[in-house]
Coordinates of C-alpha atoms and ligand atoms in Angstrom, one line a residue:
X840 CA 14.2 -21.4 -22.3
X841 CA 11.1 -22.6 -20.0
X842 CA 7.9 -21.6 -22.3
X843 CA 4.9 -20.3 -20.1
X844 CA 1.5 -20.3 -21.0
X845 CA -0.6 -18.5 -18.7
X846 CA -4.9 -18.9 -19.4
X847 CA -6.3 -15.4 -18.8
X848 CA -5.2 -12.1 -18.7
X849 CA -7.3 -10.9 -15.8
X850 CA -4.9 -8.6 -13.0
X851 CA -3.8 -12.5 -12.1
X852 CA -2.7 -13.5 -15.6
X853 CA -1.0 -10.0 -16.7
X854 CA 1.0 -10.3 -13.4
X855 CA 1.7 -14.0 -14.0
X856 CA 2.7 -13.1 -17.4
X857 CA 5.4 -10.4 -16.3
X858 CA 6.4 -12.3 -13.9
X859 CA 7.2 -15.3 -15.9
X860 CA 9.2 -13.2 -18.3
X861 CA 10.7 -11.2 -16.1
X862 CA 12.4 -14.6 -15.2
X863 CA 13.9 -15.1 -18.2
X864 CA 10.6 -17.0 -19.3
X865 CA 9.0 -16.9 -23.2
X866 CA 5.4 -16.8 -22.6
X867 CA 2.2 -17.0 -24.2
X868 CA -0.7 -15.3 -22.9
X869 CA -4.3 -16.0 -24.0
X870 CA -7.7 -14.4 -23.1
X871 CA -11.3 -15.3 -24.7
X872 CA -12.2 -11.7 -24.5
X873 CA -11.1 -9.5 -27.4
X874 CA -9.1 -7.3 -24.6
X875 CA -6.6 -7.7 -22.1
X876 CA -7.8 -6.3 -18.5
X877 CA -10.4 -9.5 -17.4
X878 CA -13.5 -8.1 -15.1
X879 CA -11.5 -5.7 -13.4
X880 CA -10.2 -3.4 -15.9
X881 CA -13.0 -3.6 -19.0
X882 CA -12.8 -1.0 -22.1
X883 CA -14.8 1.0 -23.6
X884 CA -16.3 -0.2 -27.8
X885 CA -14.5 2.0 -30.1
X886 CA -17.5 4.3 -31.1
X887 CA -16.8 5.5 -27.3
X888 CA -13.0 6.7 -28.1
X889 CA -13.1 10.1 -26.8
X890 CA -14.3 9.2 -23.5
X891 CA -12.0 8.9 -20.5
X892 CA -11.1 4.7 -20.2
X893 CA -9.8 5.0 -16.8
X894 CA -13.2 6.6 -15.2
X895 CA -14.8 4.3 -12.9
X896 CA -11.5 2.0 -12.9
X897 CA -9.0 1.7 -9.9
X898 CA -5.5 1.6 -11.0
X899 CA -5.7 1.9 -14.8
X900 CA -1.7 3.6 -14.4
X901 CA -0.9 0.2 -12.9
X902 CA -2.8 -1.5 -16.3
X903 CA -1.2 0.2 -19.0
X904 CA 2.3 -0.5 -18.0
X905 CA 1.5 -4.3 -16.9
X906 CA 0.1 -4.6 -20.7
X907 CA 2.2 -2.0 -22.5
X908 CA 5.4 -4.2 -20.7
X909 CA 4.0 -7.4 -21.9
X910 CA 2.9 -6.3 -25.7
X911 CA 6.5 -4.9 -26.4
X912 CA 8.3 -7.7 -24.5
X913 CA 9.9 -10.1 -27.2
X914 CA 9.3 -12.9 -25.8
X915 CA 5.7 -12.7 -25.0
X916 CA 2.9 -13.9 -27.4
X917 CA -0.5 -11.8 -26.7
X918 CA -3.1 -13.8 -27.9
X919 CA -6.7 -12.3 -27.7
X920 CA -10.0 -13.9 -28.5
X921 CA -8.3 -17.1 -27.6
X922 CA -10.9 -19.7 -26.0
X923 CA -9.5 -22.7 -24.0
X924 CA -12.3 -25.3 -24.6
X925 CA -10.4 -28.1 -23.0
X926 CA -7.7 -29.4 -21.6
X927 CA -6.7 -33.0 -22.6
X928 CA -4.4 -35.3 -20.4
X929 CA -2.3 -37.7 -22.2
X930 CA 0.6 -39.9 -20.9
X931 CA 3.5 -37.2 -22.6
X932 CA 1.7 -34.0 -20.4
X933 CA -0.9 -31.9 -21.0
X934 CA -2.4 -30.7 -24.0
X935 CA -4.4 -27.5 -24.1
X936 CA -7.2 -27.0 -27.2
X937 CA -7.5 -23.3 -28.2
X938 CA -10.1 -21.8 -30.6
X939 CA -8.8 -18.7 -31.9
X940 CA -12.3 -15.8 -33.4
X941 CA -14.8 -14.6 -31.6
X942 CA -17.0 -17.4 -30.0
X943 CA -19.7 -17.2 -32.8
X944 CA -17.0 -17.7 -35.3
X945 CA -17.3 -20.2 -38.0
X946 CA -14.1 -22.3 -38.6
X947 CA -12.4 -20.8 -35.8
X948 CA -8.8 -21.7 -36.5
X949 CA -7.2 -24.1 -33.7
X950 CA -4.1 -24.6 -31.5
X951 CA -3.2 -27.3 -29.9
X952 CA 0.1 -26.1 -27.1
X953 CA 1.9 -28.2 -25.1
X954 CA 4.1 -25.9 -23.2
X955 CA 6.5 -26.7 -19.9
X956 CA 3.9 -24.8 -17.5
X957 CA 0.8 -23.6 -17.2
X958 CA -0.6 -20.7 -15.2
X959 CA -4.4 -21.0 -15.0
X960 CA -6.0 -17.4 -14.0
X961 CA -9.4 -17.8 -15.3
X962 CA -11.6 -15.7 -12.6
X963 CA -15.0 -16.1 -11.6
X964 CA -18.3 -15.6 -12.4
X965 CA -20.3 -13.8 -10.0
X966 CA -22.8 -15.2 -7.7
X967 CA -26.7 -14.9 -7.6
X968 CA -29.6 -16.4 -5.2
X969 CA -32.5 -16.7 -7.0
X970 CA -35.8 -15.4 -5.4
X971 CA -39.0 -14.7 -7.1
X972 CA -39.5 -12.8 -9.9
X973 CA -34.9 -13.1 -10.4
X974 CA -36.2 -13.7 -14.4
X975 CA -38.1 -10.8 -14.8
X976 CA -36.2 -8.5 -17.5
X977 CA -34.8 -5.3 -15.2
X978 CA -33.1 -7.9 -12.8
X979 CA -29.4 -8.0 -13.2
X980 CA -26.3 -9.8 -11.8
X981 CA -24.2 -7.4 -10.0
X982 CA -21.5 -7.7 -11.9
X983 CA -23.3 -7.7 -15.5
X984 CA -24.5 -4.1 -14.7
X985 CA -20.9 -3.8 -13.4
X986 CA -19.5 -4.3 -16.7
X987 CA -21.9 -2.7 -18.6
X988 CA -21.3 0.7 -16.3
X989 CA -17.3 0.2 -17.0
X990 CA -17.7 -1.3 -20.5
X991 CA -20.2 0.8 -22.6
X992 CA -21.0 3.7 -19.6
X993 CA -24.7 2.4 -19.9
X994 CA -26.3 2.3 -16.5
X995 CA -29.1 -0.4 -16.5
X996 CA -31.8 1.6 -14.9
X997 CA -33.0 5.0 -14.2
X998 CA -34.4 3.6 -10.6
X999 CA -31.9 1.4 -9.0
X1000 CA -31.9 -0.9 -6.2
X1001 CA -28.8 -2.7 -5.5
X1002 CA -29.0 -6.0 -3.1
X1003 CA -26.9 -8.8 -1.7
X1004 CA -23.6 -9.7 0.2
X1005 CA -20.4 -8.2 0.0
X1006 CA -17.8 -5.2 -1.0
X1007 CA -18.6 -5.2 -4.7
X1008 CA -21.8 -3.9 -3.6
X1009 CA -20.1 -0.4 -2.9
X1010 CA -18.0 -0.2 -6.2
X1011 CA -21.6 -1.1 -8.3
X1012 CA -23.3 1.2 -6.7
X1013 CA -20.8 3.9 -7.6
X1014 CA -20.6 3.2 -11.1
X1015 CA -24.3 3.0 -11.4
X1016 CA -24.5 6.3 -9.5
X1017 CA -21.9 7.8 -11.7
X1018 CA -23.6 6.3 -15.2
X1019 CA -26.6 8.5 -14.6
X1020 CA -29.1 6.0 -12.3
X1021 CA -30.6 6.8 -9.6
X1022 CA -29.5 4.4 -6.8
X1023 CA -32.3 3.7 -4.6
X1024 CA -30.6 1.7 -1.7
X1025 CA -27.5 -0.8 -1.1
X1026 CA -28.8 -3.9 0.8
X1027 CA -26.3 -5.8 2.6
X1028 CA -27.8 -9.1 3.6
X1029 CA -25.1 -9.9 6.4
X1030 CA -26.2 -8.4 9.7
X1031 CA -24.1 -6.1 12.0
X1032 CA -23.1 -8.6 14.1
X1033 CA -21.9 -10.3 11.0
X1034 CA -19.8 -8.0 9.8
X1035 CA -18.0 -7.6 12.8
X1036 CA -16.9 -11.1 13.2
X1037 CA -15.2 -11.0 9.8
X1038 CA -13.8 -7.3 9.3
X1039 CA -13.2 -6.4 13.4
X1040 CA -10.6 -8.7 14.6
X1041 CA -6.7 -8.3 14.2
X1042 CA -7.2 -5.2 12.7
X1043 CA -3.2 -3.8 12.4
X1044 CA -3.4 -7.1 9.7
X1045 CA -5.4 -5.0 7.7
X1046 CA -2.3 -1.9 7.8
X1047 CA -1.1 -3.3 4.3
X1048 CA -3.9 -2.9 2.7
X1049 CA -3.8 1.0 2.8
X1050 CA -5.0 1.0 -1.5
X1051 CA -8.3 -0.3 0.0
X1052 CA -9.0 2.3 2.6
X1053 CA -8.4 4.8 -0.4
X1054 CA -11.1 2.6 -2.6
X1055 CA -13.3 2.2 0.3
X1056 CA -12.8 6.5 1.0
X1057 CA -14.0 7.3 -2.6
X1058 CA -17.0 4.9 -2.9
X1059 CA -17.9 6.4 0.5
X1060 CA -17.6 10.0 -1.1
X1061 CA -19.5 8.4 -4.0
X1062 CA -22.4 7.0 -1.4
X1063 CA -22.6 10.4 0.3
X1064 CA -22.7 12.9 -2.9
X1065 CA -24.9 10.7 -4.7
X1066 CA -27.3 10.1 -1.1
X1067 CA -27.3 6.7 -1.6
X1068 CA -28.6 4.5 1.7
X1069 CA -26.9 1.9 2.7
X1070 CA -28.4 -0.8 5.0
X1071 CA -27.2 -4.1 6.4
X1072 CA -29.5 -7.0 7.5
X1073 CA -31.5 -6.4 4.6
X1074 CA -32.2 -8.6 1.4
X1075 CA -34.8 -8.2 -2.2
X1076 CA -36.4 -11.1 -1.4
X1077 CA -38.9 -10.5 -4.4
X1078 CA -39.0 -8.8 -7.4
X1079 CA -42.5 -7.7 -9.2
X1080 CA -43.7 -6.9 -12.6
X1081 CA -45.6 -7.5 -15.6
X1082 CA -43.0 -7.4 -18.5
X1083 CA -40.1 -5.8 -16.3
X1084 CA -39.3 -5.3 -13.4
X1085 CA -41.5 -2.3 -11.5
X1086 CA -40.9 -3.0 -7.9
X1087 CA -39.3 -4.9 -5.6
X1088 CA -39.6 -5.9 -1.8
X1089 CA -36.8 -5.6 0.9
X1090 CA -36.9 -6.8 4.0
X1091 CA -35.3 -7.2 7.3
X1092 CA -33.2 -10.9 7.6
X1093 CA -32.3 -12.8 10.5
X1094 CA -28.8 -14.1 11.4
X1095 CA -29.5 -16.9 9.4
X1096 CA -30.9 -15.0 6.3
X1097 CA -34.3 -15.9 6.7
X1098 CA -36.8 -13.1 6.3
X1099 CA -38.2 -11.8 9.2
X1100 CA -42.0 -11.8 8.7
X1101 CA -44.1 -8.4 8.6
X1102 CA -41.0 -6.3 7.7
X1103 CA -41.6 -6.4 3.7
X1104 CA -41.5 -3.3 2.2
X1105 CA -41.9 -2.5 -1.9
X1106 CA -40.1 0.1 -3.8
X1107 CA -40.9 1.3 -7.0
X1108 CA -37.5 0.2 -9.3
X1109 CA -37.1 -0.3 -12.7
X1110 CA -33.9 -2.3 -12.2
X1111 CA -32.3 -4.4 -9.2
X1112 CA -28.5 -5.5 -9.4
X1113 CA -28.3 -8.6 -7.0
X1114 CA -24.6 -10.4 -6.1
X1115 CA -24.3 -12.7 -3.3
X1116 CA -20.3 -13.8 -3.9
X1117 CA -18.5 -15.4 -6.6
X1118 CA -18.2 -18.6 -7.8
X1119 CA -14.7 -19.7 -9.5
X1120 CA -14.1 -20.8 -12.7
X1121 CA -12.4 -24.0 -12.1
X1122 CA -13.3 -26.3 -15.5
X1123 CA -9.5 -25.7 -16.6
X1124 CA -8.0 -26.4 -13.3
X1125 CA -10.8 -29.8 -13.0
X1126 CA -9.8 -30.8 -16.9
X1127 CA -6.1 -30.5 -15.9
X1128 CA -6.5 -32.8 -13.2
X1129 CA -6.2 -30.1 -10.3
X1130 CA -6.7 -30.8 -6.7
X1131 CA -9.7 -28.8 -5.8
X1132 CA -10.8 -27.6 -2.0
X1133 CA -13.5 -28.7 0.2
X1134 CA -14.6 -24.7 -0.8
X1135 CA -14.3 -25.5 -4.4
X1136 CA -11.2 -23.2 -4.7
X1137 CA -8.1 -25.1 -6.4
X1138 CA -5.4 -26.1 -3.9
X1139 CA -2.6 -24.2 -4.1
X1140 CA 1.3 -24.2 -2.4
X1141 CA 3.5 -21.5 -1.3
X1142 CA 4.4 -21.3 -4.9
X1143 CA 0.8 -20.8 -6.1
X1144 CA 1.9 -24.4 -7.4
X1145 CA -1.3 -27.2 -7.8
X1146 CA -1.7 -31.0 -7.1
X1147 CA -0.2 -31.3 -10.7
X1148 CA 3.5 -30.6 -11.9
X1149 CA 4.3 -27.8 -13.8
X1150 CA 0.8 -26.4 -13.6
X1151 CA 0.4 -23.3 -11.4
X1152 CA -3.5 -21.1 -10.3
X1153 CA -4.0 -17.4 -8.9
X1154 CA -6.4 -15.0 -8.4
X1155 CA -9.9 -15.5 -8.0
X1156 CA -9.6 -19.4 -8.5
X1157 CA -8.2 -20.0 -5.6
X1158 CA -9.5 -17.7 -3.5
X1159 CA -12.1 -14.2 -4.2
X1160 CA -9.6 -11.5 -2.1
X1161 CA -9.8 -9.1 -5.0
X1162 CA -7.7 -7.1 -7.4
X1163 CA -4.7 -7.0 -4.9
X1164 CA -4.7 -10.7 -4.1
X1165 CA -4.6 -11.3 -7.7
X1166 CA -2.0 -9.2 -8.7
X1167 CA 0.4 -10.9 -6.2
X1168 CA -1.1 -15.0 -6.7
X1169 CA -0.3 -14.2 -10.0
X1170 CA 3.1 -12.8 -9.8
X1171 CA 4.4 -15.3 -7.7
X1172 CA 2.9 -18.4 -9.7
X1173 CA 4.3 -16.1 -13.4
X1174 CA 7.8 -16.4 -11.5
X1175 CA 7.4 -19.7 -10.1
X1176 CA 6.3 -21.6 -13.9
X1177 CA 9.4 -19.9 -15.1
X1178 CA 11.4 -21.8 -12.7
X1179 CA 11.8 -18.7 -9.8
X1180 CA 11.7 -20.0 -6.2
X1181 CA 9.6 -19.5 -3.4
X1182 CA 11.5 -16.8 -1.7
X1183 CA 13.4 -14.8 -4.2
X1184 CA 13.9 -11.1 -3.9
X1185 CA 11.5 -10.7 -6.6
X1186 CA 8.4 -11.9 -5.4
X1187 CA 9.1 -11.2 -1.7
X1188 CA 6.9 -8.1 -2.0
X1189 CA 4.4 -9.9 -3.5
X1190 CA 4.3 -13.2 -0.7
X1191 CA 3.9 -10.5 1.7
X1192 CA 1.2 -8.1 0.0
X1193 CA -0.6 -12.1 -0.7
X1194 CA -0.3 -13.0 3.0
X1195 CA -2.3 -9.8 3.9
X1196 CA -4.8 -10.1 0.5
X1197 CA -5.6 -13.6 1.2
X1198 CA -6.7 -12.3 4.7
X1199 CA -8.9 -10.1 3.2
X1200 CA -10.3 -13.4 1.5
X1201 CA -11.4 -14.8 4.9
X1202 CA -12.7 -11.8 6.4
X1203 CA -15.1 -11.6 3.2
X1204 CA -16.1 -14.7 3.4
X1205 CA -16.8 -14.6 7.7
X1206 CA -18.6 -11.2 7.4
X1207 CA -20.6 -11.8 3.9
X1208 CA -20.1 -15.6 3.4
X1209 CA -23.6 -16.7 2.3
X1210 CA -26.1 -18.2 5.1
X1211 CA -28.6 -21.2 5.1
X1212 CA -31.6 -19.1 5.8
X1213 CA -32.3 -17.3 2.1
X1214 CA -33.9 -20.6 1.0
X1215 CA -36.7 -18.5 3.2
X1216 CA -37.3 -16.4 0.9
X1217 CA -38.1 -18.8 -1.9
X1218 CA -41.7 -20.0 -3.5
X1219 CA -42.7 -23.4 -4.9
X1220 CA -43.1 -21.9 -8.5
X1221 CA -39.8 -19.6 -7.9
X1222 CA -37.4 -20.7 -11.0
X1223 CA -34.0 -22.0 -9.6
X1224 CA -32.4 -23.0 -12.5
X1225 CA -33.4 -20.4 -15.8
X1226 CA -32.2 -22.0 -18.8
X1227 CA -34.3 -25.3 -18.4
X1228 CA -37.2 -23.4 -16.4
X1229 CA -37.3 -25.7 -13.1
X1230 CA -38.9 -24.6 -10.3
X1231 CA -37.9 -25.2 -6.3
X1232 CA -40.9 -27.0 -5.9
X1233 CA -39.7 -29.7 -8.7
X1234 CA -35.9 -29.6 -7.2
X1235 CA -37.4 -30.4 -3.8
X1236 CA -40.3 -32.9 -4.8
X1237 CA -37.7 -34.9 -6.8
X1238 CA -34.8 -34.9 -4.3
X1239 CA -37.7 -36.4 -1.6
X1240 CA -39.2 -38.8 -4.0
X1241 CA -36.0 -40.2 -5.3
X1242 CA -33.6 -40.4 -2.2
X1243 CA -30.7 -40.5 -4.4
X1244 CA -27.4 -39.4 -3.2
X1245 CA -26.0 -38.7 -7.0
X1246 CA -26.0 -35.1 -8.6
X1247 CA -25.7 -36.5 -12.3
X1248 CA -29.0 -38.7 -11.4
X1249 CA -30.6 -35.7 -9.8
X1250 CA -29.7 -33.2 -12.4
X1251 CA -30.7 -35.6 -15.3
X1252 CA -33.8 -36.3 -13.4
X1253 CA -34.9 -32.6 -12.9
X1254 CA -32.8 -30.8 -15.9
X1255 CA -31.7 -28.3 -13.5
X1256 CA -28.2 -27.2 -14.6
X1257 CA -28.6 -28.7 -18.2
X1258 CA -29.2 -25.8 -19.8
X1259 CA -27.8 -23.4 -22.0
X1260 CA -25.3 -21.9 -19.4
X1261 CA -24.2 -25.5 -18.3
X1262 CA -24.7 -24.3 -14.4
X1263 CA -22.8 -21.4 -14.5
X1264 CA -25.4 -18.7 -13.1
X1265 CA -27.4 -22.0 -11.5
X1266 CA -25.4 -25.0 -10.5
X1267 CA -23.8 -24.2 -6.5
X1268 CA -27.0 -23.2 -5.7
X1269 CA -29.1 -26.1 -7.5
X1270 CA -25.8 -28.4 -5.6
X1271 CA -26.9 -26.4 -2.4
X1272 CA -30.7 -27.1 -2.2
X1273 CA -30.4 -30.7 -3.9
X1274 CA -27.8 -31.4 -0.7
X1275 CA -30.4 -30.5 1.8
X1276 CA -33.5 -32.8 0.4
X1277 CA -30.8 -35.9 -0.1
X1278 CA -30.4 -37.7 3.4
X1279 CA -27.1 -37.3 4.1
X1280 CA -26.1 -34.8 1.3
X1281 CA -24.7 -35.8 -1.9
X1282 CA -22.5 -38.5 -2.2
X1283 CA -21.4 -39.7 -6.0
X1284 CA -18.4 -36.5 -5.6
X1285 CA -19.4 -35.1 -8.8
X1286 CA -20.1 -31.4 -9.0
X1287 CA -21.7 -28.9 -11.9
X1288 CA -18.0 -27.6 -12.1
X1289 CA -16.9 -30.2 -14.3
X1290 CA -17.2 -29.5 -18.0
X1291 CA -14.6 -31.0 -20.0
X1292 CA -15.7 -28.7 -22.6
X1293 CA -15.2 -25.4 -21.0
X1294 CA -17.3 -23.3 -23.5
X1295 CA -19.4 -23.7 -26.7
X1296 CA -17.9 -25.3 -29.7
X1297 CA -19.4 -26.1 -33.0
X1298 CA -19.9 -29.9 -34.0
X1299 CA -17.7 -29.3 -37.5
X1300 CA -15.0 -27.8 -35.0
X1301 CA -15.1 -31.0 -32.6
X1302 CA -15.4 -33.3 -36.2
X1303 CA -12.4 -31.5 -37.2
X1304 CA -10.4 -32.7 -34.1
X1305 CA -8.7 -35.7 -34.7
X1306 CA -5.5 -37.3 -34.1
X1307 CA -4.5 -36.4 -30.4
X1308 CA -7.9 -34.6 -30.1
X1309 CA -9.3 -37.9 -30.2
X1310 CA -9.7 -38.3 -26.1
X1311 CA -11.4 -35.1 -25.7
X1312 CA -13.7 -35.4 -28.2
X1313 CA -15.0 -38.7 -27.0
X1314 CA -15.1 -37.0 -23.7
X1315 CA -17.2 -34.4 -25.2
X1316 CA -19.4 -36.7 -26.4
X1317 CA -19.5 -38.7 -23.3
X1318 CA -20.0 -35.2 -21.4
X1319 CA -23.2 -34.2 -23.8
X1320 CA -24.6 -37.7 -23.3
X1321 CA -24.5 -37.0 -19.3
Ligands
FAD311 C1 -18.6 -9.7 -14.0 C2 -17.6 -9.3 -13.0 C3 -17.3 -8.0 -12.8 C4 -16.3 -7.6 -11.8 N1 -16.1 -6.3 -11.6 C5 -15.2 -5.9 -10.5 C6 -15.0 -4.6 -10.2 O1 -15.5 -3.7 -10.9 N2 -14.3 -4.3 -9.1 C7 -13.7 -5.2 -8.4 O2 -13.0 -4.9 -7.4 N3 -13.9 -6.5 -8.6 C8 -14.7 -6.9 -9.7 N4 -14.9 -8.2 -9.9 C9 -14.1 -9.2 -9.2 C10 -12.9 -9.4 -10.0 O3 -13.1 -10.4 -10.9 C11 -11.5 -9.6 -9.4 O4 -11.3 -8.9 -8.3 C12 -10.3 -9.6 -10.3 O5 -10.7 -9.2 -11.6 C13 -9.9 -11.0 -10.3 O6 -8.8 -11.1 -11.2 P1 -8.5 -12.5 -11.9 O7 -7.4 -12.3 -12.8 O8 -8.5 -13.6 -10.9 O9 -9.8 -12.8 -12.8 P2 -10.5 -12.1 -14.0 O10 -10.3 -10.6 -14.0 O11 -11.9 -12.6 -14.0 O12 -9.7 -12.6 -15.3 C14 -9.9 -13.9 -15.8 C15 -9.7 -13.9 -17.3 O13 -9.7 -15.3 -17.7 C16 -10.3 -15.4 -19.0 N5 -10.8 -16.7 -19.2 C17 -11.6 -17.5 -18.4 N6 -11.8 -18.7 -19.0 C18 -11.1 -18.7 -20.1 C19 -10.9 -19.7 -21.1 N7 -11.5 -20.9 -21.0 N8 -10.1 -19.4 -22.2 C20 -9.5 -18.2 -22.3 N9 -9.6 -17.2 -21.3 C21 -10.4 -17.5 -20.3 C22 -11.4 -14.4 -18.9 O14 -11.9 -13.9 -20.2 C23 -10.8 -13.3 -18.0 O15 -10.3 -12.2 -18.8 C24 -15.8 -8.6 -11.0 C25 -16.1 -10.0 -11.2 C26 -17.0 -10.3 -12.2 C27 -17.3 -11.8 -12.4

């Protein structure tokens, strides 16, 4: 029997996972998080049971039988609060390291699997431009306040303003609304124009995706009842305070993004949720030796298959098209690790419900896709990278004085994207402005993608490795020496 291990248990993983046994597969499924659902369906702490789990969710019926299928299914191994720090290539095939505890654990006990495929479904984080006044407590990433509406029913604000690019814009706002905040305004930073190029043309190619017209119905209702205004062209190109967060300014952009001067205008807020996109999480797919896109997404076939045999990617890593487009990456790549081919009657639903899903991944990115303009809105002293405190005046002054094409030089050079979160919240945007000082861009083909060790371990858990550990360890140590 073909043994499947599929990384995350996101809508891509728990359709991978079914999938997979469904074809006759034994599977393991892990997650870091202490729940299975990833950032679309989250769960409430259990001094909330009593509360309704599926408010402010979008097909929780369609959860509870994917998970209730996979946690009474034999052959499947459910393994929360199950990190994947690395992925180690040896001659034989892959090996992947898993710390099993919550992730400030002490002696976290290990794993070390080498099963016949993989599945990678790890996600994304979400995306956030800085602009002045982004590290001011009161200023939130989208999808934090996201979670936090879905995951505790805690709205971050009393005074809201919500500000960026794209459709998760409309479900925030809603949950916010619904949490008990007072949403001051939705600002869209594409312009009308915009926003026709990407969601206007071949529109019967948007007929199968009829479960988003009902999602985009009810945050509509939600808008409406709540009286929540919703502009486009517009971006928080500053937020003010002296401790938190007590106002922001909005103004008008320009094609491009760049503010259009004497339209600023403050609002009195207390909290601002700000997403411009997301940004994959593609350290597995990099450590497994993964083909990756020009657009940083992993390479994928027809099969959801990568660069590298027997390992297989879906949902938002190789591509953001949402919920659906997850749910069918990740059923065909479940079926197609197990051994299922490209066009059996089980996923032929699914190829077609992708074909229209990954659609809806290009118009995103045409109508919301981010523009070279924002760096307008940006200040010598505004902080770029948080965690190591480094300004765009710094970023900029070194790129010029160095000339160097290299990110590792740059990034060593100017600490941006050494920090705590490794360039997670930072690093495509510190890439982005670092590109545009450098003559000719930047050239060594590294990227603040790779980490060979894809989260936090302790040194007594990396001491502990040994034996076939020993390569990634000394890549560790190579890594932290970078
Ligand atoms: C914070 C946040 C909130 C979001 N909220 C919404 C929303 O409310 N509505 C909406 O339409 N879209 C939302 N999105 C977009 C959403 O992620 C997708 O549409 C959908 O969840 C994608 O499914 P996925 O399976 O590809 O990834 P995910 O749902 O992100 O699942 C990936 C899973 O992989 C796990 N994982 C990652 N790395 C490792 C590792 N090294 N070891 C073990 N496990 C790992 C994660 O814990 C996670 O559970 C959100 C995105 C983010 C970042």
């Amino acid at each position: 029997m073909t043994g499947v291990l599929v990384i995350g248990a996101g809508p891509a993983g728990l359709a991978a996972a079914r999938a997979a046994l469904r074809a006759g597969a034994s599977v393991t499924l892990l997650d870091s998080s202490d729940q299975l659902g990833g950032q679309y369906w989250r769960h409430l702490p259990d001094s909330r049971a009593g509360v309704r789990e599926d408010r402010l969710h979008h097909g929780w019926d369609r959860f509870r039988a994917l998970q209730d299928e996979l946690l009474e299914h034999p052959g499947c191994e459910v393994v929360p609060s199950a990190q994947v720090w690395a992925i180690e290539r040896l001659d034989e095939g892959l090996v992947v390291h898993v710390h099993v505890g919550p992730p400030d654990g002490n002696r976290r006990p290990s794993r070390e699997l080498t099963p016949d495929a993989i599945v990678i479904a790890t996600g994304a984080y979400d995306r956030t431009l800085p602009f002045p006044g982004w590290d001011l407590p009161g200023v939130f990433s989208a999808g934090a306040a996201q979670a936090l509406a879905k995951g505790e029913r805690v709205a971050v604000g009393g005074r809201v303003v919500v500000a960026g690019a794209g459709p998760f814009l409309l479900p925030v706002a809603a949950s916010l609304a619904q949490t008990g905040a007072r949403v001051l305004g939705v600002y869209e930073a594409s312009r009308p124009r915009a926003l026709a190029r990407g969601w206007l043309p071949r529109p019967w190619r948007l007929l199968g995706a009829t479960s988003k017209f009902g999602e985009l119905a009810s945050y509509a209702l939600s808008h409406v009842r709540h009286r929540i205004p919703y502009r486009v062209g517009h971006a928080v190109i500053a937020a003010h305070g002296t401790d938190r967060v007590e106002q922001v300014t909005v103004a008008r952009l320009d094609a491009r993004w760049a503010p259009i001067p004497g339209t600023e205008r403050r609002i009195d807020a207390d909290a601002v949720c700000v997403s411009h996109g997301f940004t994959p999480r593609i350290e597995l797919a990099i450590a497994a030796g993964c083909d990756i896109r020009p657009d940083r997404f992993v390479r994928v076939d027809d099969r959801q298959h990568t660069s590298v045999p027997g390992v297989f990617a879906a949902g938002e890593i190789t591509g953001i098209g949402g919920v659906d487009a997850a749910l069918a990456e990740g059923a065909i790549a479940g079926h197609g690790a197990a051994g299922g081919g490209a066009d059996d009657p089980a996923v032929r639903r699914d190829l077609a419900r992708r074909a229209t899903f990954t659609d809806f991944a290009a118009r995103i990115e045409a109508a919301h896709g981010i523009r070279p303009g924002w760096t307008g809105w940006l200040r010598p002293d505004t902080l770029v990278c948080r965690c190591e405190e480094v300004p765009y005046g710094r970023l900029r002054e070194t790129g010029r004085a160095t000339c160097s094409t290299s990110l590792r030089s740059l990034k060593l050079s100017t600490r941006a994207g050494l920090g705590i979160c490794q360039g997670r919240v930072c690093g495509r945007t510190v890439e982005d402005l670092l590109g545009r000082e450098s003559p000719g861009g930047l050239l060594d083909g590294t990227s603040t993608d790779r980490r060979p060790i894809a989260s936090p371990v302790r040194i007594g858990e990396l001491a502990a490795a040994h034996g076939r550990h020993t390569s990634a360890a000394t890549d560790a140590a190579r890594h932290q020496h970078q």
